[in-house]
Amino acid sequence: MTNLIVLLRRCKEKNVIGGILTLMNPIAACIQMDIKFGDPEYNFSHAEEKIAEACEKGEKPDFLLLPELWTTGYDLARLDETADQEGIQAQAFISRLSQQYGVNIIAGSIAKKSQDGITNTLYAVNAAGETVHEYSKLHLFRLMDEHHYLTGGNENGLFEIDGLKSAGLICYDIRFPEWVRYHALNGAEVLFVAAEWPEPRLDHWRTLLLARAIENQCFVVACNRSGNDPKNAFAGHSMIIDPWGKVLAEGDSKEGIVQAELDLSKVSEARNRIPVFEDRLPEYYEK
């Protein structure tokens, strides 16, 4: 009976747009959580508590987003011991919870170990528990020694989930507007950003996210962690921003659920009113 109720709820809130069944005004929520340094067992348990909180208190979201490296934090030196082999544990964990709560989960990122090295990898898992996409962080952040311990990805972050044309990006990626624009040009209407962004550069975080939303005329759902590790204090301030640059929701520095409704009509409204994509002159940009 519970599964039937969830199914009826989701069908009631969907509409057919362009022949595709799409959620109408979906609710997105960021799980802004502290992460225990190098302790996956604790972090899995804590993430489950926060996901339950988001789904059981107040209006249940349609999309959840976790922060970057939520299973290990930036304990990069010990990733040989703590990284998730082929991401199997994290995918099984997220699959179980997405089915249990009937929610799509953009599972932040985890340290995934494979024969090619250790990548900083994001998973998008639908409400049926299926992994629809994985994206490994393209731009490694040398200031925090990622290049010494991690292997960069080589694929894009584009995916469609519950009819929503989306892209996943990870932290440092937002400093590369051409990479973000690539995803918008290829159909992304919502950018899901997972991060461990330090507190000293909070102003950069807010400014970059606002710019990426405005210039790409899309929603930005950005989840940052809170708390501290041995070397850094993290900013929190997860944000949800609409295509006009309006901040729909923003956290503070503490743990919390940052949630807002996404009026998807705002994407076409912004793009039709100010036709940035039509007015591009890419033939001049490489000169």
mmCIF file with all atom_site columns, N, CA, C and O in Angstrom, residues 7 49 59 64 67 75 93 126 177 203 209 227 233 241 266 269 281 285:
data_model
loop_
_atom_site.group_PDB
_atom_site.id
_atom_site.type_symbol
_atom_site.label_atom_id
_atom_site.label_alt_id
_atom_site.label_comp_id
_atom_site.label_asym_id
_atom_site.label_entity_id
_atom_site.label_seq_id
_atom_site.pdbx_PDB_ins_code
_atom_site.Cartn_x
_atom_site.Cartn_y
_atom_site.Cartn_z
_atom_site.occupancy
_atom_site.B_iso_or_equiv
_atom_site.pdbx_formal_charge
_atom_site.auth_seq_id
_atom_site.auth_comp_id
_atom_site.auth_asym_id
_atom_site.auth_atom_id
_atom_site.pdbx_PDB_model_num
ATOM 1  N N  . LEU A 1 7   ? 3.437  6.015  -5.606  1.00 0.00 ? 7   LEU A N  1
ATOM 2  C CA . LEU A 1 7   ? 3.251  6.040  -7.052  1.00 0.00 ? 7   LEU A CA 1
ATOM 3  C C  . LEU A 1 7   ? 2.165  7.028  -7.437  1.00 0.00 ? 7   LEU A C  1
ATOM 4  O O  . LEU A 1 7   ? 2.323  7.829  -8.365  1.00 0.00 ? 7   LEU A O  1
ATOM 5  N N  . GLU A 1 49  ? 20.591 9.042  8.389   1.00 0.00 ? 49  GLU A N  1
ATOM 6  C CA . GLU A 1 49  ? 19.780 9.830  9.326   1.00 0.00 ? 49  GLU A CA 1
ATOM 7  C C  . GLU A 1 49  ? 19.301 11.128 8.678   1.00 0.00 ? 49  GLU A C  1
ATOM 8  O O  . GLU A 1 49  ? 18.134 11.519 8.843   1.00 0.00 ? 49  GLU A O  1
ATOM 9  N N  . GLU A 1 59  ? 7.532  18.716 3.841   1.00 0.00 ? 59  GLU A N  1
ATOM 10 C CA . GLU A 1 59  ? 7.158  18.260 2.507   1.00 0.00 ? 59  GLU A CA 1
ATOM 11 C C  . GLU A 1 59  ? 8.294  17.444 1.890   1.00 0.00 ? 59  GLU A C  1
ATOM 12 O O  . GLU A 1 59  ? 9.422  17.911 1.793   1.00 0.00 ? 59  GLU A O  1
ATOM 13 N N  . LEU A 1 64  ? 17.077 14.692 -3.930  1.00 0.00 ? 64  LEU A N  1
ATOM 14 C CA . LEU A 1 64  ? 18.001 14.954 -2.836  1.00 0.00 ? 64  LEU A CA 1
ATOM 15 C C  . LEU A 1 64  ? 19.416 15.046 -3.387  1.00 0.00 ? 64  LEU A C  1
ATOM 16 O O  . LEU A 1 64  ? 19.783 14.300 -4.297  1.00 0.00 ? 64  LEU A O  1
ATOM 17 N N  . PRO A 1 67  ? 26.639 16.146 -0.349  1.00 0.00 ? 67  PRO A N  1
ATOM 18 C CA . PRO A 1 67  ? 27.865 16.897 -0.645  1.00 0.00 ? 67  PRO A CA 1
ATOM 19 C C  . PRO A 1 67  ? 28.965 16.025 -1.255  1.00 0.00 ? 67  PRO A C  1
ATOM 20 O O  . PRO A 1 67  ? 28.818 14.812 -1.426  1.00 0.00 ? 67  PRO A O  1
ATOM 21 N N  . ASP A 1 75  ? 40.148 13.045 3.634   1.00 0.00 ? 75  ASP A N  1
ATOM 22 C CA . ASP A 1 75  ? 41.241 12.209 4.141   1.00 0.00 ? 75  ASP A CA 1
ATOM 23 C C  . ASP A 1 75  ? 41.877 11.480 2.949   1.00 0.00 ? 75  ASP A C  1
ATOM 24 O O  . ASP A 1 75  ? 41.808 10.257 2.830   1.00 0.00 ? 75  ASP A O  1
ATOM 25 N N  . PHE A 1 93  ? 23.768 1.420  -1.158  1.00 0.00 ? 93  PHE A N  1
ATOM 26 C CA . PHE A 1 93  ? 23.207 2.221  -0.061  1.00 0.00 ? 93  PHE A CA 1
ATOM 27 C C  . PHE A 1 93  ? 22.196 3.228  -0.601  1.00 0.00 ? 93  PHE A C  1
ATOM 28 O O  . PHE A 1 93  ? 21.063 3.329  -0.103  1.00 0.00 ? 93  PHE A O  1
ATOM 29 N N  . ASN A 1 126 ? 17.794 7.045  -9.549  1.00 0.00 ? 126 ASN A N  1
ATOM 30 C CA . ASN A 1 126 ? 16.373 7.404  -9.604  1.00 0.00 ? 126 ASN A CA 1
ATOM 31 C C  . ASN A 1 126 ? 15.584 6.736  -8.488  1.00 0.00 ? 126 ASN A C  1
ATOM 32 O O  . ASN A 1 126 ? 16.119 5.943  -7.700  1.00 0.00 ? 126 ASN A O  1
ATOM 33 N N  . PRO A 1 177 ? 33.693 28.193 -16.351 1.00 0.00 ? 177 PRO A N  1
ATOM 34 C CA . PRO A 1 177 ? 32.397 28.505 -16.966 1.00 0.00 ? 177 PRO A CA 1
ATOM 35 C C  . PRO A 1 177 ? 32.178 27.802 -18.296 1.00 0.00 ? 177 PRO A C  1
ATOM 36 O O  . PRO A 1 177 ? 31.050 27.492 -18.657 1.00 0.00 ? 177 PRO A O  1
ATOM 37 N N  . ASP A 1 203 ? 32.618 33.793 -0.175  1.00 0.00 ? 203 ASP A N  1
ATOM 38 C CA . ASP A 1 203 ? 32.157 34.793 -1.139  1.00 0.00 ? 203 ASP A CA 1
ATOM 39 C C  . ASP A 1 203 ? 32.319 34.293 -2.566  1.00 0.00 ? 203 ASP A C  1
ATOM 40 O O  . ASP A 1 203 ? 31.480 34.576 -3.431  1.00 0.00 ? 203 ASP A O  1
ATOM 41 N N  . LEU A 1 209 ? 28.228 30.545 -8.005  1.00 0.00 ? 209 LEU A N  1
ATOM 42 C CA . LEU A 1 209 ? 26.958 29.849 -8.209  1.00 0.00 ? 209 LEU A CA 1
ATOM 43 C C  . LEU A 1 209 ? 25.911 30.768 -8.819  1.00 0.00 ? 209 LEU A C  1
ATOM 44 O O  . LEU A 1 209 ? 25.165 30.376 -9.735  1.00 0.00 ? 209 LEU A O  1
ATOM 45 N N  . GLY A 1 227 ? 30.929 21.925 8.958   1.00 0.00 ? 227 GLY A N  1
ATOM 46 C CA . GLY A 1 227 ? 31.891 21.343 9.889   1.00 0.00 ? 227 GLY A CA 1
ATOM 47 C C  . GLY A 1 227 ? 33.344 21.584 9.530   1.00 0.00 ? 227 GLY A C  1
ATOM 48 O O  . GLY A 1 227 ? 33.674 22.448 8.708   1.00 0.00 ? 227 GLY A O  1
ATOM 49 N N  . ALA A 1 233 ? 38.053 24.534 7.686   1.00 0.00 ? 233 ALA A N  1
ATOM 50 C CA . ALA A 1 233 ? 36.679 24.790 8.113   1.00 0.00 ? 233 ALA A CA 1
ATOM 51 C C  . ALA A 1 233 ? 35.859 24.982 6.846   1.00 0.00 ? 233 ALA A C  1
ATOM 52 O O  . ALA A 1 233 ? 36.293 25.679 5.917   1.00 0.00 ? 233 ALA A O  1
ATOM 53 N N  . ILE A 1 241 ? 19.148 28.197 -6.516  1.00 0.00 ? 241 ILE A N  1
ATOM 54 C CA . ILE A 1 241 ? 19.065 29.465 -7.241  1.00 0.00 ? 241 ILE A CA 1
ATOM 55 C C  . ILE A 1 241 ? 18.255 29.254 -8.516  1.00 0.00 ? 241 ILE A C  1
ATOM 56 O O  . ILE A 1 241 ? 18.429 28.229 -9.200  1.00 0.00 ? 241 ILE A O  1
ATOM 57 N N  . LYS A 1 266 ? 10.459 28.648 -15.364 1.00 0.00 ? 266 LYS A N  1
ATOM 58 C CA . LYS A 1 266 ? 11.383 29.785 -15.289 1.00 0.00 ? 266 LYS A CA 1
ATOM 59 C C  . LYS A 1 266 ? 12.555 29.636 -16.255 1.00 0.00 ? 266 LYS A C  1
ATOM 60 O O  . LYS A 1 266 ? 13.155 30.631 -16.672 1.00 0.00 ? 266 LYS A O  1
ATOM 61 N N  . GLU A 1 269 ? 11.253 30.741 -19.597 1.00 0.00 ? 269 GLU A N  1
ATOM 62 C CA . GLU A 1 269 ? 10.938 32.164 -19.449 1.00 0.00 ? 269 GLU A CA 1
ATOM 63 C C  . GLU A 1 269 ? 12.201 33.003 -19.579 1.00 0.00 ? 269 GLU A C  1
ATOM 64 O O  . GLU A 1 269 ? 12.237 33.998 -20.323 1.00 0.00 ? 269 GLU A O  1
ATOM 65 N N  . LEU A 1 281 ? 28.004 33.736 -30.499 1.00 0.00 ? 281 LEU A N  1
ATOM 66 C CA . LEU A 1 281 ? 28.777 33.756 -31.755 1.00 0.00 ? 281 LEU A CA 1
ATOM 67 C C  . LEU A 1 281 ? 30.040 32.927 -31.549 1.00 0.00 ? 281 LEU A C  1
ATOM 68 O O  . LEU A 1 281 ? 31.169 33.447 -31.498 1.00 0.00 ? 281 LEU A O  1
ATOM 69 N N  . TYR A 1 285 ? 34.897 32.935 -30.717 1.00 0.00 ? 285 TYR A N  1
ATOM 70 C CA . TYR A 1 285 ? 35.416 32.748 -29.369 1.00 0.00 ? 285 TYR A CA 1
ATOM 71 C C  . TYR A 1 285 ? 36.783 32.078 -29.318 1.00 0.00 ? 285 TYR A C  1
ATOM 72 O O  . TYR A 1 285 ? 37.488 32.179 -28.327 1.00 0.00 ? 285 TYR A O  1
#
